[in-house]
Structure formats: C-alpha cells, structure tokens
mmCIF file of C-alpha atoms in Angstrom:
data_model
loop_
_atom_site.group_PDB
_atom_site.id
_atom_site.type_symbol
_atom_site.label_atom_id
_atom_site.label_comp_id
_atom_site.label_asym_id
_atom_site.label_seq_id
_atom_site.Cartn_x
_atom_site.Cartn_y
_atom_site.Cartn_z
ATOM 1 C CA MET A 4 24.990 -22.505 34.708
ATOM 2 C CA SER A 5 28.182 -24.193 33.649
ATOM 3 C CA GLY A 6 29.419 -26.866 31.332
ATOM 4 C CA ALA A 7 27.296 -25.926 28.323
ATOM 5 C CA THR A 8 30.251 -24.932 26.203
ATOM 6 C CA GLU A 9 32.749 -27.635 27.214
ATOM 7 C CA HIS A 10 33.952 -30.544 25.072
ATOM 8 C CA LYS A 11 31.699 -29.779 22.116
ATOM 9 C CA PRO A 12 32.560 -29.278 18.426
ATOM 10 C CA ALA A 13 33.782 -25.831 17.331
ATOM 11 C CA GLY A 14 30.607 -25.166 15.337
ATOM 12 C CA PHE A 15 28.433 -25.848 18.340
ATOM 13 C CA ASP A 16 30.577 -23.523 20.469
ATOM 14 C CA ALA A 17 30.134 -20.767 17.905
ATOM 15 C CA VAL A 18 26.351 -21.175 18.111
ATOM 16 C CA VAL A 19 26.425 -20.890 21.916
ATOM 17 C CA ARG A 20 28.769 -17.885 21.703
ATOM 18 C CA TYR A 21 26.310 -16.225 19.319
ATOM 19 C CA LEU A 22 23.422 -16.815 21.721
ATOM 20 C CA LEU A 23 25.495 -15.349 24.568
ATOM 21 C CA THR A 24 25.864 -12.089 22.618
ATOM 22 C CA LYS A 25 22.092 -11.667 22.992
ATOM 23 C CA ARG A 26 22.438 -11.549 26.786
ATOM 24 C CA PRO A 27 25.863 -10.005 27.484
ATOM 25 C CA GLU A 28 25.335 -10.258 31.255
ATOM 26 C CA LEU A 29 25.519 -14.080 31.007
ATOM 27 C CA THR A 30 28.808 -15.992 30.871
ATOM 28 C CA SER A 31 27.202 -19.342 30.031
ATOM 29 C CA ILE A 32 23.811 -20.797 29.260
ATOM 30 C CA ASP A 33 22.351 -23.780 31.081
ATOM 31 C CA PRO A 34 21.789 -26.441 28.392
ATOM 32 C CA ASP A 35 18.178 -26.884 29.516
ATOM 33 C CA LEU A 36 17.364 -23.195 29.933
ATOM 34 C CA ASP A 37 14.328 -22.162 27.876
ATOM 35 C CA LEU A 38 15.895 -19.749 25.379
ATOM 36 C CA VAL A 39 12.572 -18.165 24.424
ATOM 37 C CA GLU A 40 11.227 -17.606 27.943
ATOM 38 C CA ASN A 41 14.589 -16.124 28.915
ATOM 39 C CA ARG A 42 14.561 -13.763 25.921
ATOM 40 C CA ILE A 43 17.772 -15.099 24.429
ATOM 41 C CA LEU A 44 16.001 -16.133 21.230
ATOM 42 C CA ASP A 45 12.814 -14.672 19.790
ATOM 43 C CA SER A 46 10.988 -14.414 16.482
ATOM 44 C CA LEU A 47 12.646 -11.140 15.474
ATOM 45 C CA GLY A 48 16.141 -12.529 16.020
ATOM 46 C CA PHE A 49 15.383 -15.961 14.665
ATOM 47 C CA VAL A 50 16.486 -15.670 11.021
ATOM 48 C CA ASN A 51 19.932 -14.321 11.879
ATOM 49 C CA PHE A 52 20.294 -17.148 14.403
ATOM 50 C CA LEU A 53 19.215 -19.679 11.787
ATOM 51 C CA TYR A 54 21.947 -18.480 9.440
ATOM 52 C CA VAL A 55 24.535 -18.874 12.216
ATOM 53 C CA LEU A 56 23.259 -22.421 12.689
ATOM 54 C CA GLU A 57 23.388 -23.130 8.939
ATOM 55 C CA GLU A 58 26.916 -21.728 8.694
ATOM 56 C CA GLN A 59 28.139 -23.811 11.624
ATOM 57 C CA THR A 60 26.452 -27.064 10.587
ATOM 58 C CA GLY A 61 27.249 -26.572 6.893
ATOM 59 C CA GLU A 62 23.671 -27.440 5.946
ATOM 60 C CA GLU A 63 20.715 -25.351 4.854
ATOM 61 C CA ILE A 64 17.842 -25.801 7.308
ATOM 62 C CA LEU A 65 14.519 -26.418 5.596
ATOM 63 C CA MET A 66 11.684 -24.971 7.636
ATOM 64 C CA GLU A 67 9.330 -27.820 6.779
ATOM 65 C CA HIS A 68 11.742 -30.168 8.558
ATOM 66 C CA VAL A 69 11.926 -28.306 11.891
ATOM 67 C CA THR A 70 9.584 -27.175 14.661
ATOM 68 C CA PRO A 71 9.892 -24.324 17.198
ATOM 69 C CA SER A 72 10.713 -26.895 19.901
ATOM 70 C CA ASP A 73 13.955 -27.758 18.041
ATOM 71 C CA PHE A 74 15.239 -24.298 19.013
ATOM 72 C CA ARG A 75 13.950 -24.173 22.580
ATOM 73 C CA THR A 76 17.100 -25.100 24.527
ATOM 74 C CA ILE A 77 20.819 -25.575 23.922
ATOM 75 C CA ASN A 78 20.281 -29.308 24.370
ATOM 76 C CA SER A 79 17.486 -29.471 21.802
ATOM 77 C CA ILE A 80 19.609 -27.486 19.318
ATOM 78 C CA ARG A 81 22.585 -29.784 19.898
ATOM 79 C CA LYS A 82 20.544 -32.940 19.471
ATOM 80 C CA ARG A 83 18.609 -31.766 16.425
ATOM 81 C CA PHE A 84 21.333 -29.980 14.463
ATOM 82 C CA PHE A 85 24.601 -31.431 15.747
ATOM 83 C CA HIS A 86 23.223 -34.968 16.021
ATOM 84 C CA GLU A 87 24.539 -35.491 19.531
ATOM 85 C CA SER A 88 22.954 -36.897 22.632
ATOM 86 C CA GLU A 89 23.232 -35.143 25.998
ATOM 87 C CA MET B 277 -19.777 -1.371 25.405
ATOM 88 C CA SER B 278 -16.195 -0.711 24.315
ATOM 89 C CA THR B 279 -15.420 1.844 21.630
ATOM 90 C CA PRO B 280 -13.975 0.665 18.309
ATOM 91 C CA VAL B 281 -10.179 0.818 17.975
ATOM 92 C CA LEU B 282 -10.552 2.876 14.801
ATOM 93 C CA GLN B 283 -12.947 5.578 15.870
ATOM 94 C CA ALA B 284 -15.010 7.794 13.580
ATOM 95 C CA ASP B 285 -12.881 10.767 12.736
ATOM 96 C CA ALA B 286 -13.802 13.269 9.991
ATOM 97 C CA GLN B 287 -10.220 13.598 8.771
ATOM 98 C CA LEU B 288 -9.587 9.846 8.669
ATOM 99 C CA GLN B 289 -12.944 9.221 6.944
ATOM 100 C CA SER B 290 -12.147 11.815 4.304
ATOM 101 C CA ILE B 291 -8.725 10.276 3.651
ATOM 102 C CA LEU B 292 -10.229 6.780 3.375
ATOM 103 C CA ASP B 293 -12.858 8.031 0.899
ATOM 104 C CA ARG B 294 -10.161 9.674 -1.196
ATOM 105 C CA LEU B 295 -7.990 6.548 -1.188
ATOM 106 C CA VAL B 296 -10.939 4.386 -2.259
ATOM 107 C CA SER B 297 -11.596 6.788 -5.181
ATOM 108 C CA MET B 298 -7.939 6.658 -6.183
ATOM 109 C CA SER B 299 -7.941 2.847 -6.033
ATOM 110 C CA GLU B 300 -10.977 2.761 -8.318
ATOM 111 C CA ARG B 301 -9.351 5.253 -10.696
ATOM 112 C CA ASP B 302 -6.029 3.337 -10.851
ATOM 113 C CA HIS B 303 -7.540 -0.144 -11.036
ATOM 114 C CA TYR B 304 -5.901 -2.501 -13.572
ATOM 115 C CA ASP B 305 -5.958 -6.151 -14.520
ATOM 116 C CA PRO B 306 -2.646 -7.596 -13.253
ATOM 117 C CA TYR B 307 -3.060 -10.742 -15.324
ATOM 118 C CA THR B 308 -2.904 -8.829 -18.630
ATOM 119 C CA MET B 309 -0.836 -5.856 -17.506
ATOM 120 C CA PHE B 310 2.692 -7.213 -18.036
ATOM 121 C CA ASP B 311 4.835 -8.703 -20.760
ATOM 122 C CA TRP B 312 6.546 -11.845 -19.501
ATOM 123 C CA PRO B 313 9.391 -12.799 -21.870
ATOM 124 C CA ASP B 314 10.542 -16.413 -21.578
ATOM 125 C CA SER B 315 13.837 -15.278 -20.106
ATOM 126 C CA LEU B 316 15.688 -12.124 -19.100
ATOM 127 C CA PRO B 317 19.271 -11.364 -20.213
ATOM 128 C CA GLU B 318 21.870 -12.605 -17.702
ATOM 129 C CA ASP B 319 24.595 -10.200 -18.886
ATOM 130 C CA GLN B 320 23.072 -7.150 -17.238
ATOM 131 C CA TYR B 321 21.797 -5.974 -13.866
ATOM 132 C CA TRP B 322 18.368 -7.118 -12.668
ATOM 133 C CA MET B 323 18.465 -4.646 -9.781
ATOM 134 C CA THR B 324 19.703 -1.092 -9.629
ATOM 135 C CA PRO B 325 23.432 -1.696 -8.913
ATOM 136 C CA GLU B 326 23.515 0.918 -6.152
ATOM 137 C CA LEU B 327 20.714 -0.978 -4.327
ATOM 138 C CA LEU B 328 22.569 -4.301 -4.197
ATOM 139 C CA SER B 329 23.500 -5.277 -0.642
ATOM 140 C CA ILE B 330 27.147 -5.583 -1.715
ATOM 141 C CA HIS B 331 27.304 -2.139 -3.333
ATOM 142 C CA GLY B 332 30.398 -0.260 -2.178
ATOM 143 C CA THR B 333 31.385 -2.956 0.328
ATOM 144 C CA LYS B 334 34.898 -4.263 0.789
ATOM 145 C CA VAL B 335 33.850 -7.800 -0.146
ATOM 146 C CA ALA B 336 32.429 -6.590 -3.486
ATOM 147 C CA GLU B 337 35.900 -5.486 -4.614
ATOM 148 C CA SER B 338 36.825 -9.126 -5.207
ATOM 149 C CA PHE B 339 33.772 -9.838 -7.407
ATOM 150 C CA THR B 340 33.829 -9.680 -11.216
ATOM 151 C CA GLU B 341 31.144 -7.841 -13.176
ATOM 152 C CA GLU B 342 29.676 -11.250 -14.137
ATOM 153 C CA GLN B 343 29.403 -12.207 -10.447
ATOM 154 C CA LYS B 344 27.680 -8.894 -9.695
ATOM 155 C CA TRP B 345 25.163 -9.531 -12.489
ATOM 156 C CA ALA B 346 24.470 -12.948 -10.970
ATOM 157 C CA ILE B 347 24.093 -11.451 -7.488
ATOM 158 C CA SER B 348 21.699 -8.855 -8.909
ATOM 159 C CA LYS B 349 19.591 -11.646 -10.417
ATOM 160 C CA TRP B 350 19.337 -13.628 -7.179
ATOM 161 C CA GLU B 351 19.020 -10.613 -4.886
ATOM 162 C CA SER B 352 16.099 -9.470 -7.023
ATOM 163 C CA VAL B 353 14.487 -12.911 -6.632
ATOM 164 C CA ASN B 354 15.136 -12.572 -2.881
ATOM 165 C CA PHE B 355 13.616 -9.058 -2.841
ATOM 166 C CA TYR B 356 10.446 -10.186 -4.624
ATOM 167 C CA SER B 357 10.290 -13.289 -2.381
ATOM 168 C CA LEU B 358 10.390 -10.996 0.679
ATOM 169 C CA ASN B 359 7.534 -9.081 -0.931
ATOM 170 C CA VAL B 360 5.540 -12.299 -1.260
ATOM 171 C CA ASP B 361 6.122 -13.111 2.440
ATOM 172 C CA GLY B 362 5.296 -9.592 3.586
ATOM 173 C CA ILE B 363 2.154 -9.400 1.472
ATOM 174 C CA ARG B 364 0.965 -12.777 2.769
ATOM 175 C CA GLU B 365 1.245 -11.407 6.322
ATOM 176 C CA LEU B 366 -0.446 -8.153 5.322
ATOM 177 C CA ILE B 367 -3.413 -9.842 3.658
ATOM 178 C CA THR B 368 -3.802 -12.264 6.589
ATOM 179 C CA GLU B 369 -3.851 -9.448 9.147
ATOM 180 C CA ILE B 370 -6.209 -7.240 7.119
ATOM 181 C CA ILE B 371 -8.626 -10.112 6.520
ATOM 182 C CA ALA B 372 -8.622 -10.829 10.266
ATOM 183 C CA ARG B 373 -9.870 -7.267 10.849
ATOM 184 C CA ILE B 374 -12.154 -6.496 7.887
ATOM 185 C CA HIS B 375 -15.804 -5.934 8.898
ATOM 186 C CA THR B 376 -15.015 -6.313 12.586
ATOM 187 C CA LYS B 377 -16.389 -3.701 14.954
ATOM 188 C CA ASP B 378 -12.949 -2.258 15.573
ATOM 189 C CA PHE B 379 -12.220 -1.599 11.902
ATOM 190 C CA ALA B 380 -15.663 -0.999 10.355
ATOM 191 C CA LEU B 381 -14.510 2.492 9.345
ATOM 192 C CA SER B 382 -11.763 1.186 7.074
ATOM 193 C CA SER B 383 -13.424 -1.989 5.755
ATOM 194 C CA GLU B 384 -14.342 -0.482 2.368
ATOM 195 C CA TYR B 385 -10.734 0.566 1.862
ATOM 196 C CA PHE B 386 -9.511 -2.836 3.117
ATOM 197 C CA HIS B 387 -11.379 -4.507 0.233
ATOM 198 C CA HIS B 388 -9.345 -2.482 -2.263
ATOM 199 C CA MET B 389 -6.144 -3.090 -0.363
ATOM 200 C CA ILE B 390 -6.638 -6.870 -0.278
ATOM 201 C CA GLY B 391 -7.387 -6.927 -4.028
ATOM 202 C CA GLU B 392 -4.339 -4.852 -4.853
ATOM 203 C CA GLU B 393 -2.031 -6.806 -2.564
ATOM 204 C CA ASN B 394 -3.243 -10.083 -4.032
ATOM 205 C CA ALA B 395 -2.295 -8.742 -7.470
ATOM 206 C CA HIS B 396 1.136 -7.697 -6.203
ATOM 207 C CA MET B 397 1.770 -11.082 -4.622
ATOM 208 C CA TRP B 398 0.804 -12.740 -7.896
ATOM 209 C CA PHE B 399 3.170 -10.740 -10.097
ATOM 210 C CA PHE B 400 6.078 -10.910 -7.653
ATOM 211 C CA ALA B 401 5.696 -14.680 -7.296
ATOM 212 C CA ARG B 402 5.352 -15.051 -11.062
ATOM 213 C CA PHE B 403 8.605 -13.177 -11.581
ATOM 214 C CA CYS B 404 10.426 -15.396 -9.057
ATOM 215 C CA LEU B 405 9.062 -18.632 -10.501
ATOM 216 C CA LEU B 406 9.541 -17.678 -14.145
ATOM 217 C CA TYR B 407 13.066 -16.276 -13.899
ATOM 218 C CA GLY B 408 14.451 -17.891 -10.722
ATOM 219 C CA GLY B 409 12.489 -21.160 -10.646
ATOM 220 C CA LYS B 410 11.535 -20.591 -7.010
ATOM 221 C CA VAL B 411 10.285 -18.234 -4.328
ATOM 222 C CA TYR B 412 12.846 -18.180 -1.522
ATOM 223 C CA PRO B 413 11.153 -19.690 1.539
ATOM 224 C CA ASP B 414 10.249 -17.578 4.546
ATOM 225 C CA LYS B 415 12.717 -18.596 7.265
ATOM 226 C CA GLY B 416 10.718 -17.015 10.081
ATOM 227 C CA VAL B 417 9.209 -18.877 13.021
ATOM 228 C CA GLN B 418 6.746 -17.610 15.618
ATOM 229 C CA LEU B 419 8.405 -18.529 18.917
ATOM 230 C CA GLU B 420 6.511 -16.420 21.454
ATOM 231 C CA MET B 421 2.816 -16.255 22.258
ATOM 232 C CA LYS B 422 1.156 -13.594 20.102
ATOM 233 C CA SER B 423 -0.007 -10.549 22.075
ATOM 234 C CA GLU B 424 -3.503 -9.165 21.738
ATOM 235 C CA GLY B 425 -5.290 -5.873 22.229
ATOM 236 C CA GLU B 426 -4.622 -2.372 21.031
ATOM 237 C CA SER B 427 -0.839 -2.633 21.247
ATOM 238 C CA ALA B 428 -1.035 -5.671 18.958
ATOM 239 C CA HIS B 429 -3.212 -3.733 16.470
ATOM 240 C CA PHE B 430 -0.701 -0.886 16.524
ATOM 241 C CA LEU B 431 2.260 -3.215 16.008
ATOM 242 C CA VAL B 432 0.573 -5.029 13.116
ATOM 243 C CA PHE B 433 -0.178 -1.809 11.226
ATOM 244 C CA ALA B 434 3.245 -0.347 12.080
ATOM 245 C CA ARG B 435 4.951 -3.509 10.780
ATOM 246 C CA LEU B 436 2.899 -3.429 7.590
ATOM 247 C CA LEU B 437 3.667 0.259 7.050
ATOM 248 C CA LEU B 438 7.397 -0.196 7.609
ATOM 249 C CA PHE B 439 7.472 -3.228 5.311
ATOM 250 C CA GLU B 440 5.730 -1.196 2.600
ATOM 251 C CA GLU B 441 7.999 1.805 3.050
ATOM 252 C CA VAL B 442 11.213 -0.256 2.845
ATOM 253 C CA VAL B 443 9.947 -2.039 -0.261
ATOM 254 C CA ASP B 444 8.826 1.238 -1.823
ATOM 255 C CA PHE B 445 12.324 2.676 -1.483
ATOM 256 C CA PHE B 446 13.449 -0.012 -3.935
ATOM 257 C CA ASN B 447 10.360 0.072 -6.170
ATOM 258 C CA LYS B 448 10.496 3.815 -6.735
ATOM 259 C CA ARG B 449 14.132 3.730 -7.819
ATOM 260 C CA MET B 450 13.948 0.558 -9.899
ATOM 261 C CA GLY B 451 10.732 1.684 -11.603
ATOM 262 C CA ASP B 452 12.656 4.728 -12.901
ATOM 263 C CA ASP B 453 15.977 3.026 -13.700
ATOM 264 C CA ASP B 454 16.381 2.744 -17.491
ATOM 265 C CA ARG B 455 19.385 0.431 -17.039
ATOM 266 C CA LEU B 456 16.895 -2.306 -16.072
ATOM 267 C CA HIS B 457 14.807 -4.534 -18.357
ATOM 268 C CA PRO B 458 11.332 -3.075 -19.151
ATOM 269 C CA THR B 459 9.551 -5.960 -17.366
ATOM 270 C CA ILE B 460 11.574 -5.292 -14.197
ATOM 271 C CA ARG B 461 10.946 -1.562 -14.436
ATOM 272 C CA LYS B 462 7.238 -2.050 -14.919
ATOM 273 C CA ILE B 463 6.546 -4.361 -11.964
ATOM 274 C CA ASN B 464 8.437 -1.942 -9.720
ATOM 275 C CA ALA B 465 6.680 1.126 -11.126
ATOM 276 C CA ILE B 466 3.208 -0.412 -10.809
ATOM 277 C CA HIS B 467 3.910 -1.538 -7.264
ATOM 278 C CA HIS B 468 5.149 1.950 -6.361
ATOM 279 C CA GLN B 469 1.961 3.480 -7.754
ATOM 280 C CA ASP B 470 -0.267 1.285 -5.551
ATOM 281 C CA GLU B 471 1.977 1.461 -2.505
ATOM 282 C CA SER B 472 1.838 5.257 -2.450
ATOM 283 C CA ARG B 473 -1.796 4.910 -1.387
ATOM 284 C CA HIS B 474 -1.104 2.083 1.054
ATOM 285 C CA VAL B 475 1.710 4.037 2.709
ATOM 286 C CA ALA B 476 -0.562 7.101 3.008
ATOM 287 C CA PHE B 477 -3.187 4.967 4.760
ATOM 288 C CA GLY B 478 -0.555 3.203 6.871
ATOM 289 C CA ARG B 479 0.819 6.476 8.185
ATOM 290 C CA GLN B 480 -2.653 7.680 9.127
ATOM 291 C CA ILE B 481 -3.656 4.555 11.008
ATOM 292 C CA VAL B 482 -0.276 4.147 12.738
ATOM 293 C CA SER B 483 -0.343 7.764 13.970
ATOM 294 C CA HIS B 484 -3.973 7.388 15.029
ATOM 295 C CA LEU B 485 -3.384 4.161 16.987
ATOM 296 C CA HIS B 486 -0.200 5.432 18.648
ATOM 297 C CA ARG B 487 -1.940 8.647 19.784
ATOM 298 C CA GLN B 488 -4.565 6.483 21.479
ATOM 299 C CA LEU B 489 -1.912 4.268 23.081
ATOM 300 C CA ARG B 490 -0.007 7.256 24.472
ATOM 301 C CA GLU B 491 -3.017 8.063 26.636
ATOM 302 C CA LYS B 492 -3.105 4.554 28.074
ATOM 303 C CA LEU B 493 0.431 3.150 28.252
ATOM 304 C CA SER B 494 3.353 3.948 30.534
ATOM 305 C CA THR B 495 6.665 5.331 29.258
ATOM 306 C CA GLU B 496 8.191 1.865 29.747
ATOM 307 C CA GLU B 497 5.441 0.184 27.729
ATOM 308 C CA LEU B 498 5.834 2.716 24.911
ATOM 309 C CA ALA B 499 9.614 2.125 24.982
ATOM 310 C CA GLU B 500 8.970 -1.596 24.557
ATOM 311 C CA LEU B 501 6.896 -0.907 21.434
ATOM 312 C CA GLU B 502 9.696 1.295 20.085
ATOM 313 C CA LEU B 503 12.307 -1.397 20.691
ATOM 314 C CA TYR B 504 10.104 -4.034 19.051
ATOM 315 C CA LEU B 505 9.680 -1.911 15.913
ATOM 316 C CA LYS B 506 13.380 -1.090 15.756
ATOM 317 C CA ARG B 507 14.198 -4.782 15.962
ATOM 318 C CA TYR B 508 11.578 -5.438 13.266
ATOM 319 C CA LEU B 509 13.358 -2.904 11.038
ATOM 320 C CA ARG B 510 16.695 -4.581 11.793
ATOM 321 C CA LYS B 511 15.232 -7.946 10.777
ATOM 322 C CA SER B 512 13.753 -6.450 7.581
ATOM 323 C CA VAL B 513 17.013 -4.797 6.546
ATOM 324 C CA ASP B 514 19.118 -7.886 7.345
ATOM 325 C CA GLY B 515 16.661 -10.026 5.346
ATOM 326 C CA LEU B 516 17.794 -8.251 2.172
ATOM 327 C CA VAL B 517 21.144 -10.047 2.586
ATOM 328 C CA ASN B 518 20.340 -13.691 1.969
ATOM 329 C CA PRO B 519 23.110 -16.335 1.920
ATOM 330 C CA ALA B 520 20.920 -18.481 -0.356
ATOM 331 C CA ALA B 521 21.010 -15.703 -2.981
ATOM 332 C CA PHE B 522 24.816 -15.525 -2.779
ATOM 333 C CA LYS B 523 24.965 -19.304 -3.080
ATOM 334 C CA ASP B 524 22.671 -19.303 -6.132
ATOM 335 C CA ALA B 525 24.894 -16.589 -7.634
ATOM 336 C CA GLY B 526 27.820 -19.010 -7.377
ATOM 337 C CA ILE B 527 29.578 -17.262 -4.477
ATOM 338 C CA ALA B 528 31.750 -19.823 -2.676
ATOM 339 C CA ASN B 529 31.399 -18.605 0.931
ATOM 340 C CA PRO B 530 27.864 -17.195 1.149
ATOM 341 C CA TYR B 531 27.575 -16.974 4.959
ATOM 342 C CA GLN B 532 30.931 -15.242 5.295
ATOM 343 C CA VAL B 533 29.946 -12.779 2.555
ATOM 344 C CA ARG B 534 26.667 -12.082 4.379
ATOM 345 C CA ASN B 535 28.479 -11.432 7.659
ATOM 346 C CA GLU B 536 30.952 -9.116 5.934
ATOM 347 C CA VAL B 537 28.199 -7.199 4.137
ATOM 348 C CA LEU B 538 26.186 -6.744 7.351
ATOM 349 C CA ALA B 539 29.275 -5.360 9.100
ATOM 350 C CA ASP B 540 30.344 -3.053 6.247
ATOM 351 C CA PRO B 541 29.815 0.727 6.583
ATOM 352 C CA ALA B 542 28.646 0.838 2.941
ATOM 353 C CA PHE B 543 25.703 -1.420 3.784
ATOM 354 C CA HIS B 544 24.818 0.789 6.748
ATOM 355 C CA GLU B 545 24.835 3.779 4.411
ATOM 356 C CA LEU B 546 22.334 1.962 2.157
ATOM 357 C CA GLU B 547 20.312 1.111 5.278
ATOM 358 C CA ARG B 548 20.344 4.774 6.348
ATOM 359 C CA LYS B 549 19.047 5.837 2.919
ATOM 360 C CA MET B 550 16.314 3.193 2.768
ATOM 361 C CA LEU B 551 15.036 4.005 6.277
ATOM 362 C CA LYS B 552 15.444 7.791 6.174
ATOM 363 C CA ARG B 553 11.828 8.531 5.312
ATOM 364 C CA SER B 554 10.399 6.025 7.820
ATOM 365 C CA MET B 555 12.707 7.203 10.600
ATOM 366 C CA SER B 556 11.703 10.846 10.085
ATOM 367 C CA PHE B 557 8.051 9.878 10.283
ATOM 368 C CA LEU B 558 8.483 7.727 13.392
ATOM 369 C CA VAL B 559 10.575 10.313 15.249
ATOM 370 C CA ASN B 560 8.324 13.229 14.235
ATOM 371 C CA GLU B 561 5.245 11.322 15.404
ATOM 372 C CA GLY B 562 6.865 10.571 18.765
ATOM 373 C CA ILE B 563 6.747 6.818 18.080
ATOM 374 C CA PHE B 564 10.574 6.661 18.183
ATOM 375 C CA THR B 565 12.713 8.711 20.558
ATOM 376 C CA ASP B 566 15.738 8.479 18.224
ATOM 377 C CA ASP B 567 16.720 6.980 14.865
ATOM 378 C CA VAL B 568 19.264 4.429 16.108
ATOM 379 C CA LEU B 569 18.672 0.758 15.269
ATOM 380 C CA PRO B 570 20.028 -2.186 17.305
ATOM 381 C CA ARG B 571 22.866 -4.179 15.729
ATOM 382 C CA SER B 572 22.340 -7.407 13.778
#
C-alpha cells in the first residue's frame, strides 16, 4: 500500500487525505483497493465526501452524470474526477 | 409459519386506532389549503434566524444582514428539499410494507400516512419551485448492498422517525414565529400538526421492533445498529449545511463556509437542541448507550 499519494495534484491529495481520516489506522490507500468493501466510504458518509470532491475539483458533481463505480477506488476517482490516467 | 414482525398487541392496536381517528379528524385538502403569493419579500428572513446553520458562528460575523436574508432564503429551500427527499424515502418504504403479512396490523394507518406524506411532499416541492426555482437534488448514493430482515425493518422505521423528529424541531418553531411570512408559517404549522401523529407512531414501532431485536441480537450487533443510527443522525444534521445554498446566496467560498460552520461550537449547540428530544428517547429506550454522535 504505497504510492497512492505521490506526484498527484494538491486537490487529489486532499481527497486521499480525507479518505484516510475514515480509517486512521491506515497510512496510505492502495489505488485499487475497494473503498466500499473496506469500509472507507459508505452511503452514510458519501455526501460529505462528495463535497470534499467538489471543493477540490472546483466543480459541482451532478448525480445524473455519475455512477457508484466512479467512487469505488482511488484510481476510479482520479480518472473520473481529476481526468488522469493511471 | 413465521410470526409477523409487527405482532398483535392491544396497546399498539389502540394507539393505531386513535391515530387513524385523528388523521380523519384533521384531514384537509392540501391543494386549496395555502395561499401562494407570486413572490416572497427578499428583505426579511425566510427561516427563523436562530435556526440558520450560521447562527452564532464565527463565519457569520463577516456577513451583512442582506447576506443573512439571502442565506435564510436558500437554506429554507434546502430544508424543504431535504423534506422532499426524506418523504420520498418514507413513502417508498411504507408502500413496500403496506398489506404485507409483517405489517397487516398497521396497514390502515399506513394509508393515512402515505396520503398525508404525499400532501407534504407536494407543498414542500411547490414552495421550492415557486420561490427558489428548483428542488435541491438528493446527493446520496446507495453504495452497499441493502440488508434485509428484522434489523432492516427496525433501521427503516428508526431512520424515518429520526428524520421526522429533526424536521419537526424546525417546523414547530417556524410555525409559531411571527417574524416569518404567513405562507412560511402555515406550511410549517400544518406539517407540525401532521407530524405529531407520525412521530407518535414512529416511537411506538421503533420501541416495539427494538424490544424484539434485543431478544435475538448480540451486544455487538445491537452496537452496530446504534452506530448506524448515530451516523445517520450525523448525515442528517450535516445535510442542513449545503454549499449549494451558500453559493445561491452569493457567498464566495461556499465549501469553506460549510467546513467552518460544521466545526463551529455554535452549530453543535444548534445540533444539541435539535436532537435533544430524539436523544432522550433513544437513550431511555436503551437503543443508544449514550448521546454522543460521531464527527462529520
């Protein structure tokens, strides 16, 4: 579990740092780790996470334009909302 | 053959009969009940000032009175939008259970509840559309598999009760607040009148279902239900602070303002007041072991 927070834009780092606060025992998150199965992200915490994402990307996220799979891993979040490839 | 989740109980039956009678007595036509002026004055509060998320916070000190009026307009549209979302969930869950074996006992009452909630959803949505031009979209997503069984029934009714109790805290105060426009006062007062019955039913069914669960679940499983409901309350309270409302009110840094409000002791004091009644109920019923919520 390393490398997920290196050489990425500040906004992306802030998103990862926010996710890490949900599991304080972790120091990093594998970019392909399933965030839902590993209880880092769930429905009850989703809206606050979405606002962190909106703040860091500078764009309002319209729910009709996204699917749950967009939020499943660090990699899927980076690709979908920070427009980067792996 | 399994026994119904909601089992025949003389006390519960008597309460349901009384609530049905009260619903019939208080019935009204929502479509002719209200005056809907073309517009509402923008130079006054649309919400009770003390109920605004920013009330008493450090960040509010930098806002002018005009900005606070604008925030009150858009936070009221956000509040009624949250009502629309919550009622949609409530109606969906009640319809999924009406005239099923598990809930035959309460089906007659469910008919009244669905009718009343449909009326509420209509007038809240009408307010948002008429005076805000939109209903703020629900930003929620179902990420996990939905659970089933008696714990799921309990959680659904507990969620609905807590939603109604949080909303009622606002309705009761705004229905009585003569600083607010008569149309605003009336929709809050009417909603409070109906919700008093729904909360009474909600408390009965939540207590009833939790008593049954206590005989079947382990301490750890009951603690999981408690944590889930506390996190649900956290989500509900945080949802009252919407960056889109700050943005619509013309606030330049809406996400930063939201973060500052959520971290401000004044907001936690408002949270304590709005949850006081629910927390007492949940702790007294043994559903919660304490009244401490997780952080945002």
